Amino acid sequence: MVPERIDVQVRPGVESDLDALTDIYNHYVRETPITFDTAVFTPEERRSWLLSHPEDGPHRLMVATDADSQAILGYAASSAFRVKAAYDTSVEVSVYLAPDAGGRGVGTLLYEALFEALAGEDLHRAYAGIAQPEGNEASVRLHERFGFRHVGTYREVGRKFGRYWDVAWYEKELTPAR
């Protein structure tokens, strides 16, 4: 069955999105190895994460909503790759969709908006870690569509649900602002 297409709007994330964004993320914490967090968060625990993504700068948060209901369908974010200053021109990016929002092009719309927003920033590379092996084929396809290439795999780097998981790392060249 092909998921129904819906009219989607993408905009910067705002504080009033926090409850819905936390619910989406907690789904992946509870149900999947896609994030290596193992305990769910309260919205208050996620507040500092949301506030670390302003509407300008290299660390952005884009939110997709259903144009009719305004329900949040997912989000994409760029965050610090590592905390040392020499890494400031690199970001780690991710996309999380509501459980029923997959297969509708929402991830593509989110990444289009995110990379458009980042185009004016002094950034050189974007990185994405994708848990392997099962359940993440759509994420691999999404990243490859946006020009990411596989650069290596950390083997059995995280333990969740009683087993070890690999993380494949993907890299995308960005054009820094001049």
Coordinates of C-alpha atoms in Angstrom, one line a residue:
M1 CA 0.0 0.0 0.0
V2 CA 1.4 3.4 -1.0
P3 CA 1.1 6.0 1.7
E4 CA -1.2 8.9 1.0
R5 CA 0.5 12.1 -0.3
I6 CA -0.2 15.1 1.9
D7 CA 0.6 18.8 1.6
V8 CA 3.6 19.5 3.8
Q9 CA 5.0 22.8 5.0
V10 CA 8.5 23.1 6.3
R11 CA 9.6 25.8 8.7
P12 CA 12.1 26.5 11.5
G13 CA 11.4 24.7 14.7
V14 CA 10.0 26.8 17.6
E15 CA 9.7 26.2 21.3
S16 CA 6.0 25.3 21.0
D17 CA 7.0 22.3 18.9
L18 CA 8.9 20.7 21.8
D19 CA 6.2 18.3 23.0
A20 CA 5.6 16.8 19.5
L21 CA 9.3 16.7 18.7
T22 CA 10.0 14.9 22.0
D23 CA 7.3 12.4 21.2
I24 CA 8.8 11.7 17.8
Y25 CA 12.3 11.2 19.2
N26 CA 11.1 9.0 22.0
H27 CA 9.4 6.7 19.5
Y28 CA 12.9 6.0 18.1
V29 CA 14.4 5.7 21.6
R30 CA 11.8 3.1 22.7
E31 CA 11.3 1.1 19.4
T32 CA 14.4 1.3 17.3
P33 CA 18.2 1.2 17.3
I34 CA 18.2 4.4 15.1
T35 CA 19.3 6.4 18.1
F36 CA 21.6 5.0 20.8
D37 CA 19.7 6.8 23.5
T38 CA 18.1 4.2 25.7
A39 CA 15.9 6.2 28.1
V40 CA 13.1 8.4 26.9
F41 CA 13.1 12.2 27.5
T42 CA 10.7 14.6 29.0
P43 CA 10.1 17.8 27.0
E44 CA 11.9 19.7 29.7
E45 CA 15.0 17.5 29.2
R46 CA 14.9 18.2 25.5
R47 CA 14.5 22.0 25.9
S48 CA 18.3 22.7 25.8
W49 CA 18.6 20.7 22.6
L50 CA 15.8 22.7 20.9
L51 CA 17.2 26.0 22.1
S52 CA 20.6 25.1 20.7
H53 CA 19.1 25.3 17.2
P54 CA 18.3 29.0 16.5
E55 CA 16.8 30.3 13.3
D56 CA 20.3 31.3 12.0
G57 CA 23.8 29.9 12.2
P58 CA 25.1 26.5 11.4
H59 CA 22.9 24.6 13.9
R60 CA 19.3 24.6 12.5
L61 CA 16.1 22.8 13.2
M62 CA 13.5 22.4 10.4
V63 CA 10.1 21.0 11.2
A64 CA 7.6 19.5 8.7
T65 CA 3.9 19.9 9.4
D66 CA 0.8 18.7 7.6
A67 CA -0.5 21.9 5.9
D68 CA -4.1 21.1 6.9
S69 CA -3.9 19.8 10.4
Q70 CA -0.6 21.4 11.4
A71 CA 0.4 18.1 12.9
I72 CA 4.2 17.7 13.1
L73 CA 5.4 15.0 10.7
G74 CA 9.1 15.1 11.5
Y75 CA 12.2 17.2 11.8
A76 CA 15.7 17.6 10.4
A77 CA 18.6 19.2 12.4
S78 CA 22.2 20.2 12.0
S79 CA 24.2 20.0 15.2
A80 CA 27.8 20.4 16.2
F81 CA 29.9 17.5 14.8
R82 CA 32.4 17.6 17.7
V83 CA 33.0 20.2 20.4
K84 CA 36.5 21.2 19.5
A85 CA 36.9 24.5 17.6
A86 CA 38.6 23.0 14.6
Y87 CA 35.4 21.1 13.9
D88 CA 33.2 24.3 13.7
T89 CA 32.9 24.0 9.9
S90 CA 31.4 20.5 10.1
V91 CA 27.9 19.6 11.2
E92 CA 26.1 16.3 12.0
V93 CA 22.7 16.1 10.4
S94 CA 19.7 13.9 11.1
V95 CA 16.1 13.4 10.2
Y96 CA 13.4 11.9 12.4
L97 CA 9.8 11.3 11.1
A98 CA 6.6 10.6 12.9
P99 CA 6.0 6.8 12.7
D100 CA 3.2 7.2 10.2
A101 CA 5.0 9.9 8.0
G102 CA 7.5 7.7 6.2
G103 CA 7.3 7.1 2.4
R104 CA 5.6 10.5 1.7
G105 CA 8.7 12.6 0.8
V106 CA 8.7 14.3 4.1
G107 CA 12.4 13.5 4.7
T108 CA 13.3 14.9 1.3
L109 CA 11.5 18.1 2.0
L110 CA 13.1 18.5 5.4
Y111 CA 16.6 18.0 4.0
E112 CA 16.0 20.4 1.1
A113 CA 15.0 23.1 3.5
L114 CA 17.8 22.3 5.9
F115 CA 20.5 22.4 3.3
E116 CA 19.1 25.5 1.7
A117 CA 19.2 27.2 5.2
L118 CA 22.8 26.1 5.7
A119 CA 23.9 27.3 2.2
G120 CA 24.9 30.7 3.6
E121 CA 26.9 29.4 6.5
D122 CA 30.6 28.8 6.8
L123 CA 30.4 25.1 6.6
H124 CA 32.6 22.6 4.8
R125 CA 31.1 19.1 5.5
A126 CA 28.0 17.5 6.8
Y127 CA 28.1 14.0 8.4
A128 CA 25.4 11.5 9.2
G129 CA 25.6 8.3 11.2
I130 CA 23.2 5.6 10.2
A131 CA 22.7 2.6 12.5
Q132 CA 23.1 -0.8 10.7
P133 CA 22.1 -3.2 9.4
E134 CA 18.4 -3.5 9.5
G135 CA 15.6 -1.0 9.2
N136 CA 17.6 2.0 7.9
E137 CA 17.6 1.4 4.1
A138 CA 15.3 4.4 3.6
S139 CA 17.8 6.6 5.5
V140 CA 20.7 5.4 3.4
R141 CA 18.7 6.1 0.2
L142 CA 17.8 9.6 1.5
H143 CA 21.4 10.5 2.3
E144 CA 22.7 9.2 -1.0
R145 CA 20.1 11.2 -2.9
F146 CA 21.5 14.3 -1.2
G147 CA 25.0 13.6 -2.3
F148 CA 26.3 11.9 0.9
R149 CA 28.8 9.1 0.4
H150 CA 29.8 6.3 2.7
V151 CA 33.1 7.0 4.3
G152 CA 33.4 4.2 6.9
T153 CA 31.6 2.0 9.4
Y154 CA 32.2 1.8 13.2
R155 CA 31.6 -1.9 14.0
E156 CA 29.5 -2.8 17.0
V157 CA 29.9 0.7 18.4
G158 CA 26.7 0.8 20.4
R159 CA 24.7 -1.7 22.4
K160 CA 20.9 -1.5 22.6
F161 CA 18.2 -4.1 22.9
G162 CA 20.7 -6.7 24.0
R163 CA 22.9 -6.6 20.9
Y164 CA 25.6 -4.5 19.3
W165 CA 25.0 -2.3 16.3
D166 CA 27.2 -0.8 13.6
V167 CA 27.1 2.8 12.5
A168 CA 27.8 3.6 8.9
W169 CA 29.1 7.2 8.5
Y170 CA 28.2 9.3 5.5
E171 CA 29.8 12.6 4.4
K172 CA 28.5 15.4 2.2
E173 CA 30.6 18.3 0.9
L174 CA 29.1 21.7 1.6
T175 CA 29.9 25.0 0.0
P176 CA 31.1 27.5 2.6
A177 CA 29.9 31.1 2.6
R178 CA 32.5 33.5 1.1

